[in-house]
Coordinates of C-alpha atoms and ligand atoms in Angstrom, one line a residue:
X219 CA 105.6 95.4 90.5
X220 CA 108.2 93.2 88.8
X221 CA 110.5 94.0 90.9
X222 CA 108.3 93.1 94.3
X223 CA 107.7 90.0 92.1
X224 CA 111.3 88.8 91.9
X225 CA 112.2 89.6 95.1
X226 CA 108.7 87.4 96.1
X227 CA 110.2 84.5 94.2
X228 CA 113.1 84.7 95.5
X229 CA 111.4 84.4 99.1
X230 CA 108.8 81.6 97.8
X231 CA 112.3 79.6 96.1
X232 CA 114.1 79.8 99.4
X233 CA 111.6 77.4 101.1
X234 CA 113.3 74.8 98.8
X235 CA 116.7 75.3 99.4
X236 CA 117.1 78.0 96.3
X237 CA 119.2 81.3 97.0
X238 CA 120.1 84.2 94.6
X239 CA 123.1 84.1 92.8
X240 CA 125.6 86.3 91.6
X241 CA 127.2 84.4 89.1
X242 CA 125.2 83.6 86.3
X243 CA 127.2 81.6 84.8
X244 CA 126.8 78.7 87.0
X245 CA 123.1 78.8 87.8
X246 CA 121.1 76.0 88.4
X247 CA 118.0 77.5 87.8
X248 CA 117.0 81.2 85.6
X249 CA 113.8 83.2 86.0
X250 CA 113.0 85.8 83.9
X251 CA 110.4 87.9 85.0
X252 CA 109.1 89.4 82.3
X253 CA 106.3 92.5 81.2
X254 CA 104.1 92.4 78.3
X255 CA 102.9 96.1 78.6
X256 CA 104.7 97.0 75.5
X257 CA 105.1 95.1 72.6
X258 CA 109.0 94.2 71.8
X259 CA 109.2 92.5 75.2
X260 CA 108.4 89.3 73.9
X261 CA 111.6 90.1 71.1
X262 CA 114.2 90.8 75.0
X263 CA 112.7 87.4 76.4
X264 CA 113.8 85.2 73.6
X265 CA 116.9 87.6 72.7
X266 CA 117.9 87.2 76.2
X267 CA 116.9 83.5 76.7
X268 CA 119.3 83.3 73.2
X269 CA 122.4 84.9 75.0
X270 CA 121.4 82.6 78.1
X271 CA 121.6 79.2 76.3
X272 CA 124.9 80.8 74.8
X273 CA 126.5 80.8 78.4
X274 CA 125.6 76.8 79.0
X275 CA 125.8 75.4 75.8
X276 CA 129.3 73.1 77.4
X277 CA 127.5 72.8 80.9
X278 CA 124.4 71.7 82.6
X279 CA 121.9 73.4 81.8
X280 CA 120.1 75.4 84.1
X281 CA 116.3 75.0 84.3
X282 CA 114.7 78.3 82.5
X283 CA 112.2 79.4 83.7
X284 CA 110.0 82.4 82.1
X285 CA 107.5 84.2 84.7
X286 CA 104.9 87.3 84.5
X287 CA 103.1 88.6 81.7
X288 CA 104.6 87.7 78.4
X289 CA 104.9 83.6 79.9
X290 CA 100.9 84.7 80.5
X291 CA 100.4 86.0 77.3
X292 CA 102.5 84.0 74.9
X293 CA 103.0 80.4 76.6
X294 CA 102.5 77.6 75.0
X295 CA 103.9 80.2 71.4
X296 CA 107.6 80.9 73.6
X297 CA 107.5 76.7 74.7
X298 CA 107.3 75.6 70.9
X299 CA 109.9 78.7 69.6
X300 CA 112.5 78.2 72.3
X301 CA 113.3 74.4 73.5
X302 CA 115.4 75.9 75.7
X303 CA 112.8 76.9 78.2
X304 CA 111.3 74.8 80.0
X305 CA 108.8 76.5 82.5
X306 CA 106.2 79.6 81.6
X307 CA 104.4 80.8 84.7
X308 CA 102.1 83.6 84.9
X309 CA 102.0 86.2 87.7
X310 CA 99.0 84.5 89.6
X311 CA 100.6 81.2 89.6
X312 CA 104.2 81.7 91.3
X313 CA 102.9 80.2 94.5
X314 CA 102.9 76.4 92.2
X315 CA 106.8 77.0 91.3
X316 CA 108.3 75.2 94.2
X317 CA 106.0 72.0 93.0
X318 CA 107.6 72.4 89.4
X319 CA 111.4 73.1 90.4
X320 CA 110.9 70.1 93.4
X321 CA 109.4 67.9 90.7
X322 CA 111.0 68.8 87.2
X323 CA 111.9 66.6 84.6
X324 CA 114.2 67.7 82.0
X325 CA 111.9 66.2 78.8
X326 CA 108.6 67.9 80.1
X327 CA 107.6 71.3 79.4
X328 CA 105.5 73.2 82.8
X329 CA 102.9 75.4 81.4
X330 CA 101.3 77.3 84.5
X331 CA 98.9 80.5 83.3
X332 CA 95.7 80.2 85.5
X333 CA 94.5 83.3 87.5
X334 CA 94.8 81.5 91.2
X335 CA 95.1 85.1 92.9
X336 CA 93.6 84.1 96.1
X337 CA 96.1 81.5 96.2
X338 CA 99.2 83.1 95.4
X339 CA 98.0 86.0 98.2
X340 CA 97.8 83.3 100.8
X341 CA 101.2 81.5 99.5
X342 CA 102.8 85.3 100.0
X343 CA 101.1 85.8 103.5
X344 CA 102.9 82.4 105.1
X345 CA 106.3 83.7 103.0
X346 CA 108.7 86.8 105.2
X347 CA 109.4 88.9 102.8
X348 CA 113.3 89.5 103.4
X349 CA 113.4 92.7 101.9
X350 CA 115.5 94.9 103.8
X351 CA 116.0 98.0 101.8
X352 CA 115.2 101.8 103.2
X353 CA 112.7 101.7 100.2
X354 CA 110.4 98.8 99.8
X355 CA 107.6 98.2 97.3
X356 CA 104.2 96.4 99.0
X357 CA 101.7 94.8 96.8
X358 CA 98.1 95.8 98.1
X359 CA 96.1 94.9 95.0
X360 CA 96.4 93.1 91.4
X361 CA 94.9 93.2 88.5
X362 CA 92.1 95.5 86.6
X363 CA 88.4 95.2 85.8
X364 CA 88.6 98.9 83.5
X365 CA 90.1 97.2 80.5
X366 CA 91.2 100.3 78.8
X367 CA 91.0 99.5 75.2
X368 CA 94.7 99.5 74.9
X369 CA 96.1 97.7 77.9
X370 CA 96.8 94.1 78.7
X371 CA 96.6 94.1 81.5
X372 CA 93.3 92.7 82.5
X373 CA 94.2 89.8 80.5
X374 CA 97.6 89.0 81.7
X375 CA 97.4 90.6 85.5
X376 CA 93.5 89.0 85.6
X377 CA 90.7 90.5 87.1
X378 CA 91.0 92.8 89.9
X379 CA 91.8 91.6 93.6
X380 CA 93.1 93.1 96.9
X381 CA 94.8 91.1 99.6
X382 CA 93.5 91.1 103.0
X383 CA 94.0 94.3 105.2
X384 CA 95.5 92.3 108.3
X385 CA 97.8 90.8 105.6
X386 CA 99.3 94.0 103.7
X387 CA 100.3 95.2 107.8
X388 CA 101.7 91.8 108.5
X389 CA 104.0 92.5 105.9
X390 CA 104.6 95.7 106.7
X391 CA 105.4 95.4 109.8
X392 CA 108.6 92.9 108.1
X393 CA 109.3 95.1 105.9
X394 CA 109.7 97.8 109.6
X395 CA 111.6 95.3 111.4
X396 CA 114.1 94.3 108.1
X397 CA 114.8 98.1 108.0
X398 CA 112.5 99.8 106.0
X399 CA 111.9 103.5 106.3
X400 CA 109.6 104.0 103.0
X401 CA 106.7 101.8 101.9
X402 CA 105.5 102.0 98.5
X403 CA 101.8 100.5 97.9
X404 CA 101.9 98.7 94.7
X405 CA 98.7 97.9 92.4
X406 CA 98.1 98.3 88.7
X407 CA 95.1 99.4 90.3
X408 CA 96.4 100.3 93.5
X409 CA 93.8 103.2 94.6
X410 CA 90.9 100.6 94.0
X411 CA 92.0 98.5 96.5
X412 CA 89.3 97.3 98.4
X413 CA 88.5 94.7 101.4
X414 CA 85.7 93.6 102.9
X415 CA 85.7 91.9 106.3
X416 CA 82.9 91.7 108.3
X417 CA 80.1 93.9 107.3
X418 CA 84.0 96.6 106.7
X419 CA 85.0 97.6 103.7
X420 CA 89.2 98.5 103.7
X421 CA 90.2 101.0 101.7
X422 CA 93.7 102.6 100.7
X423 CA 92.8 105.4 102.7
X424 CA 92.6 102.7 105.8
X425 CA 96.1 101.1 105.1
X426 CA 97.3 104.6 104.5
X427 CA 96.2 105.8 108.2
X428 CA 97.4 102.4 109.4
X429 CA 100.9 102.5 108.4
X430 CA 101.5 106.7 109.1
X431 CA 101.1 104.7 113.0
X432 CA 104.5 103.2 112.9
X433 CA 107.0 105.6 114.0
X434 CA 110.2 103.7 112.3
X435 CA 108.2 104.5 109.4
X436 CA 109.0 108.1 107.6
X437 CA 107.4 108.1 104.0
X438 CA 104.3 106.7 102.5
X439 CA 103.8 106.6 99.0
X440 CA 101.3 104.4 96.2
X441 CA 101.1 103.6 92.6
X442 CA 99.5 103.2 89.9
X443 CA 96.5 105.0 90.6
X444 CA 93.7 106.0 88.4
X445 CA 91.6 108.7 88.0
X446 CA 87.9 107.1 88.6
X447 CA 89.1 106.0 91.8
X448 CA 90.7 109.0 93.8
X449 CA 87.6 109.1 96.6
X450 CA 87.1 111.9 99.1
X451 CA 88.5 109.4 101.7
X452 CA 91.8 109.3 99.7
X453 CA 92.2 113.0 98.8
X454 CA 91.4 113.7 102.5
X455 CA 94.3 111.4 103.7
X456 CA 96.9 114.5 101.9
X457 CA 95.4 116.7 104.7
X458 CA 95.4 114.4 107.8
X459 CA 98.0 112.0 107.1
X460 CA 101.9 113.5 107.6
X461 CA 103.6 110.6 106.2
X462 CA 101.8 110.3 102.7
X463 CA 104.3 111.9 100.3
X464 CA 103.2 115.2 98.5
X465 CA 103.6 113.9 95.0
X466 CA 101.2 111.6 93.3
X467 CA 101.6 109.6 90.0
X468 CA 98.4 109.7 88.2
X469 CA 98.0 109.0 84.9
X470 CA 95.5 110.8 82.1
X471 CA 97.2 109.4 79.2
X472 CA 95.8 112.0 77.2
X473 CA 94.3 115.7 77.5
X474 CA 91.5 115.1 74.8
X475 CA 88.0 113.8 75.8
X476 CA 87.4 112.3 72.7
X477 CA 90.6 110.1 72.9
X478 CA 89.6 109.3 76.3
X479 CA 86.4 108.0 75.2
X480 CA 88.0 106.0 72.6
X481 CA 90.5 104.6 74.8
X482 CA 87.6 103.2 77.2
X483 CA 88.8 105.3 80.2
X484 CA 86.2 106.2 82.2
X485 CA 86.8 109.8 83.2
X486 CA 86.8 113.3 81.4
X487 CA 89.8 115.8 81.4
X488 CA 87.8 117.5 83.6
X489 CA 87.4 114.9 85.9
X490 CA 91.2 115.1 86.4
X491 CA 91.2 118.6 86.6
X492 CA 89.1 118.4 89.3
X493 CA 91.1 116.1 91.4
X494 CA 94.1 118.3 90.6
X495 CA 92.4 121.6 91.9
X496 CA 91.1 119.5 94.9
X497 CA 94.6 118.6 96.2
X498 CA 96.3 121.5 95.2
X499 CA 93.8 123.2 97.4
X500 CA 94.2 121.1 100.6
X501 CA 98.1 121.5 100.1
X502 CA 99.5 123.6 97.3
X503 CA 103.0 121.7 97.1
X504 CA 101.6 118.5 95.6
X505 CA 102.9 117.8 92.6
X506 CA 101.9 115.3 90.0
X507 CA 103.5 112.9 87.1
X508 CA 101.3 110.8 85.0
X509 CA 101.3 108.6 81.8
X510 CA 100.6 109.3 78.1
X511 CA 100.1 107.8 75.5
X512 CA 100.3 109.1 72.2
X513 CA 99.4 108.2 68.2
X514 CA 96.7 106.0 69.5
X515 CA 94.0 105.4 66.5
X516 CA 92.0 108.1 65.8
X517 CA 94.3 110.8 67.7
X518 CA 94.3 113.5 65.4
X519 CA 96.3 116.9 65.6
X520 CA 93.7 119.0 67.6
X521 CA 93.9 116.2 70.0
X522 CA 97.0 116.2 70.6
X523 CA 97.6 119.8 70.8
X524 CA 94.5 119.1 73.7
X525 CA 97.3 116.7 75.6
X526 CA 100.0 119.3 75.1
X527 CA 97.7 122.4 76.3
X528 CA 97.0 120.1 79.5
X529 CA 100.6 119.5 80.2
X530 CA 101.7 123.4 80.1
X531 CA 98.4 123.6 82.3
X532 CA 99.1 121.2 85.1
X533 CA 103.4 121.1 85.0
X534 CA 104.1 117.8 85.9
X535 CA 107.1 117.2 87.6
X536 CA 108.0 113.6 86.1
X537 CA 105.8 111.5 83.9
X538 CA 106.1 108.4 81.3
X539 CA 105.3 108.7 78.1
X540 CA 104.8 106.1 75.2
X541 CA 103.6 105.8 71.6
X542 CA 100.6 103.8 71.3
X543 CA 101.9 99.9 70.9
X544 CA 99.0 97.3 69.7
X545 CA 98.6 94.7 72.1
X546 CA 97.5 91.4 71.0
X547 CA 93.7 90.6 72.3
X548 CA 92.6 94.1 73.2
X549 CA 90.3 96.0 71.5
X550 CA 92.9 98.5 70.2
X551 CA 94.2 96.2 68.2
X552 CA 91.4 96.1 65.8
X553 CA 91.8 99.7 64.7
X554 CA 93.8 100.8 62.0
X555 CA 96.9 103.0 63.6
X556 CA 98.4 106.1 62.4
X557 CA 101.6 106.9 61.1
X558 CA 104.5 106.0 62.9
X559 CA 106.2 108.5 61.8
X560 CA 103.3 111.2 62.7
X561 CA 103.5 109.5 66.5
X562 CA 107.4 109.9 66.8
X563 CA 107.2 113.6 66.2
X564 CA 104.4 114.0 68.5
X565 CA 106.3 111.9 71.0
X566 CA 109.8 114.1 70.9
X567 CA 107.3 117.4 71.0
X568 CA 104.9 115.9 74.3
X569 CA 108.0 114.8 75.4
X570 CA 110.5 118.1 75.0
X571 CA 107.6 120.1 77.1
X572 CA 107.6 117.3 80.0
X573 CA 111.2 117.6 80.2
X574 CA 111.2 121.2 80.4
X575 CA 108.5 121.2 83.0
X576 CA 110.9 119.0 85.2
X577 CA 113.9 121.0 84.2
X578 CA 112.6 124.1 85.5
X579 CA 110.8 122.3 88.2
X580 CA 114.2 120.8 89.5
X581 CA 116.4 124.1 88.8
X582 CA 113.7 125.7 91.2
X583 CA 114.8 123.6 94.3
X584 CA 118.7 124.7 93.8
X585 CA 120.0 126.5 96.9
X586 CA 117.1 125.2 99.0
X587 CA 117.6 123.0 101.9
X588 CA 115.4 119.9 100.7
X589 CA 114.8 116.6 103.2
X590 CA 116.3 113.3 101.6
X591 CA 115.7 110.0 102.7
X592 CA 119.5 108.3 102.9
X593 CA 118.9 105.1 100.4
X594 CA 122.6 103.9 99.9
X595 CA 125.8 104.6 99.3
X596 CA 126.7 105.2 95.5
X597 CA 128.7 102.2 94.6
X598 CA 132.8 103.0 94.1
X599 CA 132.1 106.6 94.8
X600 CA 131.8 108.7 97.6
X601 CA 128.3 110.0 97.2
X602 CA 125.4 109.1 99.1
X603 CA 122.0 108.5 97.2
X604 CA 118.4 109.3 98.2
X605 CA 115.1 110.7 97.5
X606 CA 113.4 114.3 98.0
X607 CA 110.0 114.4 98.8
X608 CA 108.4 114.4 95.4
X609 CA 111.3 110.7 94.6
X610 CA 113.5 113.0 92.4
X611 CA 116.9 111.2 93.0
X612 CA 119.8 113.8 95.3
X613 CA 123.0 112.5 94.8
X614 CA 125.5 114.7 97.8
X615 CA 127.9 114.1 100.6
X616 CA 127.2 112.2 103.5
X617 CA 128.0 109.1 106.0
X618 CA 127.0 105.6 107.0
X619 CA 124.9 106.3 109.4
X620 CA 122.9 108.7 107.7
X621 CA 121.4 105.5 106.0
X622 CA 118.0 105.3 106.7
X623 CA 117.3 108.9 108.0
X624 CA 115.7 112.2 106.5
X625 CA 118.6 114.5 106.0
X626 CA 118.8 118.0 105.0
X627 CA 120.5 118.8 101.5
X628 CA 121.4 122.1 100.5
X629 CA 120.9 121.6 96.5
X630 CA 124.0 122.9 94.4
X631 CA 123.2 121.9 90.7
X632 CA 120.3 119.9 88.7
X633 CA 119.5 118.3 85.6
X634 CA 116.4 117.2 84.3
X635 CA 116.5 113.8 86.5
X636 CA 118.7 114.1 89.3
X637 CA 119.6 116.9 92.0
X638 CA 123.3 117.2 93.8
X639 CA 124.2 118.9 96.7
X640 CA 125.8 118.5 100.2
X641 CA 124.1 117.4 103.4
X642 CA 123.0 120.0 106.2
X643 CA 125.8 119.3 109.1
X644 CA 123.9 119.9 112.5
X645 CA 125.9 121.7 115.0
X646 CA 127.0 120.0 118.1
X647 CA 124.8 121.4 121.1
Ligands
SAM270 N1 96.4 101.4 85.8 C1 97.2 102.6 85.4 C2 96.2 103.6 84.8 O1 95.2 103.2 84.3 O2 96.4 104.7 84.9 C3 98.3 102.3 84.4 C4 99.0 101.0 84.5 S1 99.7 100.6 83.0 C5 100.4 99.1 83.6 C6 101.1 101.7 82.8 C7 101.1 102.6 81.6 O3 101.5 101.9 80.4 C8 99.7 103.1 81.2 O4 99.4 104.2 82.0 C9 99.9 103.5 79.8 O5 100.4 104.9 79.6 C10 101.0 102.6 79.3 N2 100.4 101.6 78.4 C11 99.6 100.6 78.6 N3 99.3 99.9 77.5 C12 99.9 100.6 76.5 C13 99.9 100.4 75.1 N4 99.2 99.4 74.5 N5 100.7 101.2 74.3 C14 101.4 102.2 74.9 N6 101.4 102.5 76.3 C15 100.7 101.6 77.0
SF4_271 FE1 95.4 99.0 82.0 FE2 95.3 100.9 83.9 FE3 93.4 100.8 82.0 FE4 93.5 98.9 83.9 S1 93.1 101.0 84.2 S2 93.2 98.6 81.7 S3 95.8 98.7 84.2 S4 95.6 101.2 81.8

């Protein structure tokens, strides 16, 4: 989301006169858009605001500006610490930034951290997103009303809110017309995305059916998902709709129920299972990835031998995986946690059986014929890069005018994140 954020700044700055740079050392203006999922984020900001104010200290300086969750989180705290910035802006407010940069004085500090969601969503409707790669990202919803006991998120993001329906085509249809082959829906919530219009509710499912219309568009694909809100109407879209990709990301974080109940999530291991067997039902190529975290307080040995027993059952393909980090102002934080040391080693182990899973998952593909979507060219090679079906990255042979189309790839080799192979020549008729 970060990334649909910068390139939305970028779009919102450009009504001012502001364009990207590539030379950094001559800026007149820096955002940093930052993420406060994690801790040690906070540490990057002012480590990288450091090597920043480094590059200018014999020139005008630019005007630094820090935006998303750790300005949210930590503003008024990153102002005092670091005179060198001048702006914080949180992720509801970007649509005020023109304001500051038109109006900015070099002795006053901006401070901007309300949640103006509505606001910024009407800001990004009158902005064209200029976006113009073969795989876009497309916020649908922000935010989170779950408040998992260790996530931010609902403090830094706000509470949950979709953007209307009409809106989220409107910039689809951009994204179509700048070039766009793949749309990815973006939420922290992004399957509880829900609008109401008179007496209609919109639902993913809706925009899903909506977009798998457009026939320049080839691949449809959403995250973050979670569990409590995969509805029938959603699972039913993996059987009707041809464009929704056959790989979903959605995370359990762990394969106990008694650590789910401690983490405030809202669903039962079984509950997932469920949803698994459901899809795998309707089409048995679905794969999933999901997040997990581990050595959160009170995870004990049986429970995360629980996590790993899930893992070996389900064979993800891809997932993330963290050790719990205490977040300031969740509930998490109040509890005492357990030995690093205890969560590194059950990190390497959770993570040595993910990696086999996509080891073996990728090695299974070699010497098939697989469909890629054609992303780019691989910069001072001459490789062409693209996505299978389930977004594992193909590197192979191939030409400039296969940008933008599904190709077939005959896969050669793997490793445990990439596939290589060479591109299916059709025969001349
Ligand atoms: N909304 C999604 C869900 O509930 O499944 C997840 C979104 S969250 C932004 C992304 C991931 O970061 C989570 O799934 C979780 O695994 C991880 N995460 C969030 N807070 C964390 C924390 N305090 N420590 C470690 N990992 C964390
Ligand atoms: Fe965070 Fe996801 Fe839980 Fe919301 S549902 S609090 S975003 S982990």
């Amino acid at each position: 989301m970060n990334e649909y954020d910068s390139n939305r700044i970028l779009d919102i700055t450009k009504n001012i006169g502001y364009v990207k740079s590539n030379d950094q050392n001559n800026a007149d203006c820096y955002v940093i858009n930052t993420c406060h999922i994690r801790d040690k984020a906070k540490e990057k900001v002012f480590h990288e605001v450091g090597r920043i104010k480094q590059i200018y200290s014999n020139k005008k300086k630019p005007i630094m500006v820090i935006a998303g969750c750790v300005a949210q989180a930590e503003n008024q705290e990153m102002i005092k610490r670091e005179p060198f910035i001048d702006v914080v802006i949180g992720p509801q407010s970007y649509h005020k930034l023109n304001k500051i940069l038109e109006n900015f004085q070099r002795n006053k500090k901006e401070d901007e951290t309300e949640f103006d969601t509505i606001a910024k969503f009407d800001l990004l409707e009158k902005t064209r997103n200029s976006d113009s790669k073969v795989s876009s990202f497309l916020t649908i919803q922000e935010g989170c009303d779950k408040f998992c006991h260790f996530c931010v998120v609902p403090y830094t993001r706000g509470p949950e809110c979709s953007r209307p329906f009409q809106t989220v085509i409107k910039e689809a249809e951009q994204l179509i017309r700048n070039g766009s082959k793949e749309i990815i829906l973006l939420g922290q919530n992004v399957n509880a995305y829900s609008y109401k219009e008179g007496g209609n509710e919109y639902r993913i499912s809706n925009l899903l059916n909506e977009l798998e219309k457009y026939s320049e568009l080839k691949r449809i694909r959403y995250t973050t998902s979670h569990p409590l809100d995969m509805t029938e109407d959603l699972v039913e879209c993996y059987s009707s709709n041809e464009k929704l990709m056959p790989f979903i990301h959605l995370p359990i974080q762990s394969g106990s129920n008694k650590m789910l109940k401690l983490m405030n999530r809202k669903h039962k291991v079984e509950d997932y299972l469920d949803i698994h067997s459901k899809l795998i039902k309707i089409n048995p190529y679905i794969k999933f990835s999901s997040d997990f975290i581990v050595g959160y307080p009170g995870e004990e040995k049986v429970d995360f031998e629980d996590t790993i027993k899930l893992i070996k059952q389900i064979k993800f393909i891809n997932s993330f995986s963290f050790i719990f980090s205490s977040r300031p102002g969740t509930k998490a934080s109040k509890l005492k946690e357990i030995s690093h040391s205890i969560s590194k080693e059950r990190l390497i182990e959770l993570q040595s059986y993910l990696f086999k899973n996509q080891i073996v998952h990728n090695k299974s593909l070699e010497s098939k014929e697989i469909n890629v979507l054609v992303e780019n060219k691989n910069k001072n090679q001459n490789t062409y890069f693209g996505r299978n079906e389930y977004f594992t990255s193909v590197i192979f042979d191939g030409a400039k005018n296969d940008i933008g189309k599904i190709v077939k790839v005959k896969i050669e080799k793997s490793n445990q994140n990439t596939l290589y192979g060479k591109i299916k020549k059709m025969k001349a008729a």
